[in-house]
Amino acid sequence: MQTHLLGYPRIGSNRELKKACEQYWTGKIVLDELLKTGKEICKQNWNIQKEAGIDLIPCNDFSFYDQVLDLSLTLGAIPKRYNPIAEDVTKSELDLYFAMARGYQKEGLDITAMEMTKWFDTNYHYIVPEFYKNQVFKLNSSKIFNEFEEAKNSGINAKPVIIGLVTYLLLGKEKEDGFDRLDLANALLPIYFEILEKLQEQGAEYIQLDEPFLALDLSEKAKETYQFVYKQIKEKFPKLKFILTTYFEGLKDNLALATQLSVDVLHIDLVRNPEQLDEVLNVVPERLSISLGVVDGRNIWKNNYEKSLEFIQKAKEKIGSERVFIAPSCSLLHTPCDLDNETQLHSEIKNWLAFAKQKVNEVIALKELSEDNPKEKFLNDFEENKKAVESRNNSSLIHNQQVKQRVSAITEKDSQRKNTFGIRKNAQQKILNLPLFPTTTIGSFPQTKEVRTWRAKFKKGELSAQEYDILLKKETERTIRWQEEIGIDVLVHGEFERNDMVEYFGEQLDGFVFTKNGWVQSYGSRCVKPPIIFGDVFRPNPMTVYWSQYAQSLTEKWVKGMLTGPVTILQWSFVRDDQPRSTTCKQIALAIRDEVNDLEKAGIRIIQIDEPAIREGLPLRKSDWQNYLKWAVESFRISASGVEDATQIHTHMCYSEFNDIIQNIADMDADVITIECSRSQMELLNAFGDFKYPNEIGPGVYDIHSPRVPSKAEMVDLLLKAEKVIPAHQLWVNPDCGLKTRHWEETEKALKEMVEAAKEASALFVSQDKLQNHWL
């Protein structure tokens, strides 16, 4: 048997990549220093795996921003708007790369970033490839070859990782009408051939081709494209050994297709779909080896060796150990780097966990334990593993009978507002008295270095609670006054007391535990530290009332109460796997419901319950959608339905395709929904227009994930596009997302432009309306 990994976290155990990238973007370090950091992270990752004893170690799994963007650059899939940067000899390849990811606004250029969306059902975001009819591709980057050479020179048995051709096409979008992106397979194949030929010349033996779309619903054309592409690749490179990886779901109806493709090893995810092992083993041809994804690459719970060894033993008996590979279920990109860095975790809970470095050791232990005569060290590991699993099963930390009883007592009435939206809207307008095209923001304002320093000092005991409170109040008041000054209609308090939109709530809810260094990449340099839900969840005390009430006391304008929704808290946490996710979600929903009710009692009349992850949580197979959507929508409604008609409930979603679930979004029955729309140039709004979405909606008019500041004219244009598909009286004006990661200078400029754009759009609409009425 052989061991391998599909990928390893690339941020560095101390977020070295984040720090280096942000220093490079601000001009504090030069390119060579950034490249040096990248090389050091790669070598550290390779050595961890080599020292553990992994047989095939992935390379080209490192990225300075995103692996899909890496491939777009490598294949020359570079939108023409970036030509001024690509043709500028003073710019490096990475400057072009970062411009594609983040946009570019200097030296007289103003270029928008490429669209960004979620990687399948994870909280990782990728940069969406842009495809055009008759597009020409060319080999444009040597990154993959350089990394393989560096790994080889470091004594690493390296396995280059490449996103498969069909998955790459399916990840992208057609940017003009009249063609299907799968039609570009013939144009892309020669570039893939060039890459594989060069790697073969360099001495590569195994190549990993990631094709997660094989675990999704596929069109007949996609299936035919798979057959064509892999027949061509194997005919061209009969000596290379190809590991085809699938993950996040089972092969199911694509099983026959996947096992017939001309590859040498097929990887399957036995964490997400353990039932598929028997099906795969029954049909696998003799030429094909199977890679068993038995260690969870998406969660942080210690592997249950007994269960995993049952899978491995079954495979060995059916096809022979020489055709069995052992691996994590997917890339370890989605897990924190090293549990050894956690010195403050509850010792009992820590004993239930495994981060990326520990998962490497689990892979090795499973291989050794499945041999005929395991070494004593691994037999001891097995006994310790059984004790840890038993400890977690029986721990008194996990269960709370009152919480369980409250969930059991939920009725349909708990998820229903008192009246329909039309009645609520009239009640709300009487109190709120908002103008046409009301302006607001999504919630957070820039968390400056100063604010973060206060929080760090407070946590270290260098600032008293009173001193910290005074500083935060000053920052909150400054932000309220500034919003009043520029004329925003519905204000927010800025969230300066909060670290992360999930972590902040998890810290105040029972059933959660937190790491100190458990960082995971979300996109680019953005890292999050997901909470760990280990037990039953409930709210001991109010969480946000103090700051919302304080902010509202400062102004005559309305201030939104800001909460994170139950589905998002669930999705962006490492969730317990010993009960259904739906049960955990409803526990969180009841906790948020209590908070919503307390905010209303405190005089907060607009409450936003963010659910950016509700689309992300959608199962990858359509046949599983309705069950998920039923409990996800119900959970949101439970959290929001305890208030009076006159209290306006907002929600926020970002980076999602809404067409397929628009009815379910409407079923959430939020009074106002804000969505990301600017990168797609309002394309995402079409689903709401076609559906005739009944409630109010705020399509984001500028992209906060890019440092560029859009002009007023650009935002007016987007609002006029929006008004063509959504009636003006339903439209709000807001950024795409929260402003926490932005700088004040660009935030101030952008929001001033946004407010002016709303005024101009409103004036244009009113004048057009008057003209129409005159002619009528």
mmCIF file of C-alpha atoms in Angstrom, residues 399-415 509-510 536-543 579 582-598 601 634-635 637-643:
data_model
loop_
_atom_site.group_PDB
_atom_site.id
_atom_site.type_symbol
_atom_site.label_atom_id
_atom_site.label_comp_id
_atom_site.label_asym_id
_atom_site.label_seq_id
_atom_site.Cartn_x
_atom_site.Cartn_y
_atom_site.Cartn_z
ATOM 1 C CA HIS A 399 -24.905 16.934 26.369
ATOM 2 C CA ASN A 400 -27.489 19.406 27.758
ATOM 3 C CA GLN A 401 -30.971 17.941 28.244
ATOM 4 C CA GLN A 402 -32.720 21.334 28.399
ATOM 5 C CA VAL A 403 -31.364 22.236 24.953
ATOM 6 C CA LYS A 404 -32.437 18.880 23.531
ATOM 7 C CA GLN A 405 -35.933 19.281 24.969
ATOM 8 C CA ARG A 406 -36.296 22.802 23.566
ATOM 9 C CA VAL A 407 -35.388 21.607 20.068
ATOM 10 C CA SER A 408 -37.857 18.712 20.380
ATOM 11 C CA ALA A 409 -40.612 21.177 21.323
ATOM 12 C CA ILE A 410 -40.236 23.350 18.174
ATOM 13 C CA THR A 411 -43.551 23.740 16.311
ATOM 14 C CA GLU A 412 -44.464 25.198 12.920
ATOM 15 C CA LYS A 413 -45.629 28.382 14.655
ATOM 16 C CA ASP A 414 -42.056 29.052 15.811
ATOM 17 C CA SER A 415 -40.987 29.572 12.186
ATOM 18 C CA LEU A 509 -22.524 30.471 23.181
ATOM 19 C CA ASP A 510 -22.162 27.290 25.188
ATOM 20 C CA ASP A 536 -25.196 21.190 22.650
ATOM 21 C CA VAL A 537 -25.517 24.923 21.883
ATOM 22 C CA PHE A 538 -27.364 27.557 23.904
ATOM 23 C CA ARG A 539 -27.109 31.290 24.733
ATOM 24 C CA PRO A 540 -26.398 31.979 28.420
ATOM 25 C CA ASN A 541 -26.641 35.803 28.083
ATOM 26 C CA PRO A 542 -27.409 38.558 25.531
ATOM 27 C CA MET A 543 -24.532 38.936 23.057
ATOM 28 C CA GLN A 579 -25.588 14.112 15.632
ATOM 29 C CA SER A 582 -29.882 19.891 11.236
ATOM 30 C CA THR A 583 -30.202 19.338 14.987
ATOM 31 C CA THR A 584 -27.132 21.452 15.725
ATOM 32 C CA CYS A 585 -28.448 24.177 13.400
ATOM 33 C CA LYS A 586 -31.788 24.367 15.196
ATOM 34 C CA GLN A 587 -30.000 24.652 18.535
ATOM 35 C CA ILE A 588 -28.122 27.675 17.163
ATOM 36 C CA ALA A 589 -31.353 29.071 15.672
ATOM 37 C CA LEU A 590 -33.011 29.125 19.072
ATOM 38 C CA ALA A 591 -30.018 30.956 20.549
ATOM 39 C CA ILE A 592 -30.175 33.601 17.781
ATOM 40 C CA ARG A 593 -33.965 33.880 18.235
ATOM 41 C CA ASP A 594 -33.428 34.801 21.872
ATOM 42 C CA GLU A 595 -30.967 37.502 20.784
ATOM 43 C CA VAL A 596 -33.328 38.910 18.133
ATOM 44 C CA ASN A 597 -36.129 39.180 20.684
ATOM 45 C CA ASP A 598 -33.854 40.955 23.171
ATOM 46 C CA LYS A 601 -37.093 44.806 23.374
ATOM 47 C CA GLU A 634 -36.667 26.587 8.896
ATOM 48 C CA SER A 635 -33.651 27.376 11.073
ATOM 49 C CA ARG A 637 -37.147 31.461 10.157
ATOM 50 C CA ILE A 638 -36.985 30.186 13.734
ATOM 51 C CA SER A 639 -34.275 32.759 14.437
ATOM 52 C CA ALA A 640 -36.259 35.629 12.856
ATOM 53 C CA SER A 641 -39.928 34.961 13.578
ATOM 54 C CA GLY A 642 -40.313 36.025 17.188
ATOM 55 C CA VAL A 643 -40.633 39.763 16.433
#
